[in-house]
């Protein structure tokens, strides 16, 4: 009698994880999201100068998905930030810099999906892709300062040249 109760307990422990595994497989196996390019580099941008890049988001799943883009670590404008994407479809998302201070910036855009619709079934699991973003914002004051200093050097050279000619006479 004791043996049968031990077998009964062991079989119950094995069935529950197996049952949970079967619940998870359909939710995770067909999920897919892709993005191109896999890295966005804006290069050097001036403070008041805007820069825009396009990001292609692709739903590789067999069902419609709700796509959400989350910016991490940098100030970017993402348009649209949330949308529905049908199966095997792609959509263009515009990414613009919204950084007002000079410096070097590195961050990422997290693209997440979840089942589309008002009442998505299952566990609500989704896929995610991270796209690294980098850019350098140059301050315009530095460029203006170079122009002013260059102009002053030319003016000083001109005054010295005139003074040297007058002193020879």
PDB file of C-alpha atoms in Angstrom:
ATOM      1  CA  UNK A   1       0.000   0.000   0.000  1.00  0.00           C
ATOM      2  CA  UNK A   2       2.829   2.297   0.760  1.00  0.00           C
ATOM      3  CA  UNK A   3       4.359   1.676  -2.670  1.00  0.00           C
ATOM      4  CA  UNK A   4       1.236   2.623  -4.549  1.00  0.00           C
ATOM      5  CA  UNK A   5       0.942   5.958  -2.721  1.00  0.00           C
ATOM      6  CA  UNK A   6       4.576   6.785  -3.565  1.00  0.00           C
ATOM      7  CA  UNK A   7       3.962   5.969  -7.217  1.00  0.00           C
ATOM      8  CA  UNK A   8       0.822   8.066  -7.158  1.00  0.00           C
ATOM      9  CA  UNK A   9       2.724  11.093  -5.738  1.00  0.00           C
ATOM     10  CA  UNK A  10       5.574  10.748  -8.256  1.00  0.00           C
ATOM     11  CA  UNK A  11       3.199  10.541 -11.187  1.00  0.00           C
ATOM     12  CA  UNK A  12       1.354  13.669 -10.010  1.00  0.00           C
ATOM     13  CA  UNK A  13       4.613  15.615  -9.784  1.00  0.00           C
ATOM     14  CA  UNK A  14       5.523  14.578 -13.307  1.00  0.00           C
ATOM     15  CA  UNK A  15       2.149  15.396 -14.836  1.00  0.00           C
ATOM     16  CA  UNK A  16       1.830  18.964 -13.560  1.00  0.00           C
ATOM     17  CA  UNK A  17       5.132  20.265 -15.029  1.00  0.00           C
ATOM     18  CA  UNK A  18       4.374  18.389 -18.239  1.00  0.00           C
ATOM     19  CA  UNK A  19       0.916  19.974 -18.386  1.00  0.00           C
ATOM     20  CA  UNK A  20       2.419  23.446 -17.837  1.00  0.00           C
ATOM     21  CA  UNK A  21       4.961  22.798 -20.563  1.00  0.00           C
ATOM     22  CA  UNK A  22       2.195  21.968 -23.046  1.00  0.00           C
ATOM     23  CA  UNK A  23       0.424  25.206 -22.104  1.00  0.00           C
ATOM     24  CA  UNK A  24       3.552  27.255 -22.755  1.00  0.00           C
ATOM     25  CA  UNK A  25       4.655  25.680 -26.046  1.00  0.00           C
ATOM     26  CA  UNK A  26       1.899  27.103 -28.291  1.00  0.00           C
ATOM     27  CA  UNK A  27       2.376  30.587 -26.816  1.00  0.00           C
ATOM     28  CA  UNK A  28       6.134  30.773 -27.342  1.00  0.00           C
ATOM     29  CA  UNK A  29       6.817  28.657 -30.408  1.00  0.00           C
ATOM     30  CA  UNK A  30       5.062  30.820 -32.981  1.00  0.00           C
ATOM     31  CA  UNK A  31       6.087  34.224 -31.655  1.00  0.00           C
ATOM     32  CA  UNK A  32       8.470  36.259 -33.767  1.00  0.00           C
ATOM     33  CA  UNK A  33       9.445  39.870 -34.299  1.00  0.00           C
ATOM     34  CA  UNK A  34      12.249  41.271 -36.393  1.00  0.00           C
ATOM     35  CA  UNK A  35      13.816  44.683 -36.964  1.00  0.00           C
ATOM     36  CA  UNK A  36      16.061  46.189 -39.602  1.00  0.00           C
ATOM     37  CA  UNK A  37      18.631  47.670 -39.267  1.00  0.00           C
ATOM     38  CA  UNK A  38      19.898  45.773 -36.252  1.00  0.00           C
ATOM     39  CA  UNK A  39      21.800  48.884 -35.052  1.00  0.00           C
ATOM     40  CA  UNK A  40      21.047  52.609 -35.560  1.00  0.00           C
ATOM     41  CA  UNK A  41      24.002  55.015 -35.726  1.00  0.00           C
ATOM     42  CA  UNK A  42      23.213  58.683 -36.300  1.00  0.00           C
ATOM     43  CA  UNK A  43      26.868  59.795 -36.257  1.00  0.00           C
ATOM     44  CA  UNK A  44      27.546  63.454 -35.360  1.00  0.00           C
ATOM     45  CA  UNK A  45      24.613  65.849 -35.077  1.00  0.00           C
ATOM     46  CA  UNK A  46      24.525  69.518 -34.049  1.00  0.00           C
ATOM     47  CA  UNK A  47      22.388  70.620 -31.105  1.00  0.00           C
ATOM     48  CA  UNK A  48      19.629  72.326 -33.105  1.00  0.00           C
ATOM     49  CA  UNK A  49      19.967  70.080 -36.139  1.00  0.00           C
ATOM     50  CA  UNK A  50      17.544  67.184 -36.405  1.00  0.00           C
ATOM     51  CA  UNK A  51      18.343  63.720 -37.664  1.00  0.00           C
ATOM     52  CA  UNK A  52      15.919  60.952 -38.605  1.00  0.00           C
ATOM     53  CA  UNK A  53      16.336  57.268 -39.402  1.00  0.00           C
ATOM     54  CA  UNK A  54      13.841  54.585 -40.387  1.00  0.00           C
ATOM     55  CA  UNK A  55      13.396  51.305 -38.545  1.00  0.00           C
ATOM     56  CA  UNK A  56      11.545  48.434 -40.217  1.00  0.00           C
ATOM     57  CA  UNK A  57       9.580  46.215 -37.821  1.00  0.00           C
ATOM     58  CA  UNK A  58       8.505  42.791 -39.150  1.00  0.00           C
ATOM     59  CA  UNK A  59       5.981  40.373 -37.623  1.00  0.00           C
ATOM     60  CA  UNK A  60       7.282  36.900 -38.495  1.00  0.00           C
ATOM     61  CA  UNK A  61       4.464  35.201 -36.560  1.00  0.00           C
ATOM     62  CA  UNK A  62       1.374  33.565 -38.073  1.00  0.00           C
ATOM     63  CA  UNK A  63      -0.974  35.771 -36.016  1.00  0.00           C
ATOM     64  CA  UNK A  64      -1.477  39.513 -35.549  1.00  0.00           C
ATOM     65  CA  UNK A  65       0.580  41.103 -32.778  1.00  0.00           C
ATOM     66  CA  UNK A  66       0.470  44.387 -30.889  1.00  0.00           C
ATOM     67  CA  UNK A  67       3.881  46.075 -31.137  1.00  0.00           C
ATOM     68  CA  UNK A  68       5.214  48.500 -28.506  1.00  0.00           C
ATOM     69  CA  UNK A  69       8.513  50.397 -28.861  1.00  0.00           C
ATOM     70  CA  UNK A  70      10.239  51.547 -25.655  1.00  0.00           C
ATOM     71  CA  UNK A  71      13.263  53.890 -25.754  1.00  0.00           C
ATOM     72  CA  UNK A  72      15.929  53.262 -23.114  1.00  0.00           C
ATOM     73  CA  UNK A  73      18.910  55.464 -22.197  1.00  0.00           C
ATOM     74  CA  UNK A  74      18.523  58.269 -24.762  1.00  0.00           C
ATOM     75  CA  UNK A  75      15.967  60.893 -25.771  1.00  0.00           C
ATOM     76  CA  UNK A  76      14.414  59.822 -29.067  1.00  0.00           C
ATOM     77  CA  UNK A  77      11.107  60.489 -30.773  1.00  0.00           C
ATOM     78  CA  UNK A  78       9.529  57.249 -32.032  1.00  0.00           C
ATOM     79  CA  UNK A  79       6.581  57.519 -34.404  1.00  0.00           C
ATOM     80  CA  UNK A  80       4.417  55.430 -34.089  1.00  0.00           C
ATOM     81  CA  UNK A  81       5.278  54.111 -30.651  1.00  0.00           C
ATOM     82  CA  UNK A  82       2.508  51.484 -30.499  1.00  0.00           C
ATOM     83  CA  UNK A  83       0.611  49.729 -33.301  1.00  0.00           C
ATOM     84  CA  UNK A  84      -0.967  46.450 -34.428  1.00  0.00           C
ATOM     85  CA  UNK A  85       0.884  44.408 -37.023  1.00  0.00           C
ATOM     86  CA  UNK A  86      -0.759  41.625 -39.027  1.00  0.00           C
ATOM     87  CA  UNK A  87       0.928  38.290 -39.639  1.00  0.00           C
ATOM     88  CA  UNK A  88       3.950  38.404 -41.981  1.00  0.00           C
ATOM     89  CA  UNK A  89       3.621  42.203 -42.337  1.00  0.00           C
ATOM     90  CA  UNK A  90       6.176  44.967 -41.829  1.00  0.00           C
ATOM     91  CA  UNK A  91       5.898  48.617 -40.855  1.00  0.00           C
ATOM     92  CA  UNK A  92       8.240  51.602 -41.030  1.00  0.00           C
ATOM     93  CA  UNK A  93       8.864  53.486 -37.780  1.00  0.00           C
ATOM     94  CA  UNK A  94      10.640  56.864 -37.844  1.00  0.00           C
ATOM     95  CA  UNK A  95      13.279  57.493 -35.172  1.00  0.00           C
ATOM     96  CA  UNK A  96      14.386  61.109 -34.503  1.00  0.00           C
ATOM     97  CA  UNK A  97      16.882  62.598 -32.053  1.00  0.00           C
ATOM     98  CA  UNK A  98      15.398  64.704 -29.246  1.00  0.00           C
ATOM     99  CA  UNK A  99      18.627  65.433 -27.337  1.00  0.00           C
ATOM    100  CA  UNK A 100      19.273  69.060 -26.398  1.00  0.00           C
ATOM    101  CA  UNK A 101      22.675  68.755 -24.684  1.00  0.00           C
ATOM    102  CA  UNK A 102      26.039  68.122 -26.317  1.00  0.00           C
ATOM    103  CA  UNK A 103      27.695  64.781 -25.646  1.00  0.00           C
ATOM    104  CA  UNK A 104      28.001  61.160 -26.712  1.00  0.00           C
ATOM    105  CA  UNK A 105      24.892  59.026 -26.241  1.00  0.00           C
ATOM    106  CA  UNK A 106      24.262  55.273 -26.319  1.00  0.00           C
ATOM    107  CA  UNK A 107      20.926  53.611 -25.680  1.00  0.00           C
ATOM    108  CA  UNK A 108      18.486  51.197 -27.235  1.00  0.00           C
ATOM    109  CA  UNK A 109      14.979  50.708 -28.541  1.00  0.00           C
ATOM    110  CA  UNK A 110      13.165  47.700 -27.114  1.00  0.00           C
ATOM    111  CA  UNK A 111      10.565  46.316 -29.532  1.00  0.00           C
ATOM    112  CA  UNK A 112       8.054  44.135 -27.698  1.00  0.00           C
ATOM    113  CA  UNK A 113       5.025  42.236 -28.955  1.00  0.00           C
ATOM    114  CA  UNK A 114       2.005  40.701 -27.322  1.00  0.00           C
ATOM    115  CA  UNK A 115      -1.082  39.043 -28.764  1.00  0.00           C
ATOM    116  CA  UNK A 116      -3.329  41.560 -30.510  1.00  0.00           C
ATOM    117  CA  UNK A 117      -6.935  42.247 -29.555  1.00  0.00           C
ATOM    118  CA  UNK A 118      -9.002  43.340 -26.573  1.00  0.00           C
ATOM    119  CA  UNK A 119      -8.898  40.006 -24.777  1.00  0.00           C
ATOM    120  CA  UNK A 120      -5.739  38.133 -25.780  1.00  0.00           C
ATOM    121  CA  UNK A 121      -5.836  34.534 -24.622  1.00  0.00           C
ATOM    122  CA  UNK A 122      -3.076  32.443 -23.177  1.00  0.00           C
ATOM    123  CA  UNK A 123      -0.430  33.670 -20.818  1.00  0.00           C
ATOM    124  CA  UNK A 124       0.087  37.041 -22.531  1.00  0.00           C
ATOM    125  CA  UNK A 125       3.686  36.192 -23.365  1.00  0.00           C
ATOM    126  CA  UNK A 126       5.358  38.082 -26.179  1.00  0.00           C
ATOM    127  CA  UNK A 127       8.641  38.454 -28.005  1.00  0.00           C
ATOM    128  CA  UNK A 128      11.180  41.228 -27.780  1.00  0.00           C
ATOM    129  CA  UNK A 129      14.070  42.612 -29.824  1.00  0.00           C
ATOM    130  CA  UNK A 130      16.564  45.260 -28.694  1.00  0.00           C
ATOM    131  CA  UNK A 131      18.083  47.657 -31.269  1.00  0.00           C
ATOM    132  CA  UNK A 132      21.166  49.626 -30.068  1.00  0.00           C
ATOM    133  CA  UNK A 133      21.202  53.376 -30.846  1.00  0.00           C
ATOM    134  CA  UNK A 134      24.219  55.719 -30.747  1.00  0.00           C
ATOM    135  CA  UNK A 135      24.938  59.329 -31.678  1.00  0.00           C
ATOM    136  CA  UNK A 136      27.134  62.319 -30.802  1.00  0.00           C
ATOM    137  CA  UNK A 137      25.639  65.788 -30.337  1.00  0.00           C
ATOM    138  CA  UNK A 138      28.112  68.607 -31.096  1.00  0.00           C
ATOM    139  CA  UNK A 139      27.643  72.007 -29.509  1.00  0.00           C
ATOM    140  CA  UNK A 140      27.239  74.927 -31.949  1.00  0.00           C
ATOM    141  CA  UNK A 141      29.030  77.258 -29.532  1.00  0.00           C
ATOM    142  CA  UNK A 142      32.308  75.500 -30.329  1.00  0.00           C
ATOM    143  CA  UNK A 143      31.876  76.158 -34.064  1.00  0.00           C
ATOM    144  CA  UNK A 144      30.889  79.798 -33.471  1.00  0.00           C
ATOM    145  CA  UNK A 145      33.870  80.234 -31.152  1.00  0.00           C
ATOM    146  CA  UNK A 146      36.210  78.942 -33.855  1.00  0.00           C
ATOM    147  CA  UNK A 147      34.809  81.465 -36.325  1.00  0.00           C
ATOM    148  CA  UNK A 148      35.175  84.355 -33.853  1.00  0.00           C
ATOM    149  CA  UNK A 149      38.729  83.346 -32.878  1.00  0.00           C
ATOM    150  CA  UNK A 150      39.689  82.982 -36.541  1.00  0.00           C
ATOM    151  CA  UNK A 151      38.261  86.426 -37.313  1.00  0.00           C
ATOM    152  CA  UNK A 152      40.134  87.960 -34.368  1.00  0.00           C
ATOM    153  CA  UNK A 153      43.420  86.377 -35.490  1.00  0.00           C
ATOM    154  CA  UNK A 154      42.987  87.812 -38.988  1.00  0.00           C
ATOM    155  CA  UNK A 155      42.177  91.263 -37.542  1.00  0.00           C
ATOM    156  CA  UNK A 156      45.238  91.163 -35.240  1.00  0.00           C
ATOM    157  CA  UNK A 157      47.475  90.075 -38.123  1.00  0.00           C
ATOM    158  CA  UNK A 158      46.136  92.959 -40.233  1.00  0.00           C
ATOM    159  CA  UNK A 159      46.774  95.519 -37.436  1.00  0.00           C
ATOM    160  CA  UNK A 160      50.315  94.188 -36.865  1.00  0.00           C
ATOM    161  CA  UNK A 161      51.012  94.356 -40.607  1.00  0.00           C
ATOM    162  CA  UNK A 162      49.806  97.995 -40.754  1.00  0.00           C
ATOM    163  CA  UNK A 163      51.846  98.906 -37.668  1.00  0.00           C
ATOM    164  CA  UNK A 164      55.001  97.344 -39.156  1.00  0.00           C
ATOM    165  CA  UNK A 165      54.567  99.301 -42.426  1.00  0.00           C
ATOM    166  CA  UNK A 166      54.074 102.605 -40.559  1.00  0.00           C
ATOM    167  CA  UNK A 167      57.116 102.011 -38.385  1.00  0.00           C
ATOM    168  CA  UNK A 168      59.327 101.535 -41.510  1.00  0.00           C
ATOM    169  CA  UNK A 169      58.293 104.920 -42.937  1.00  0.00           C
TER     170      UNK A 169
END
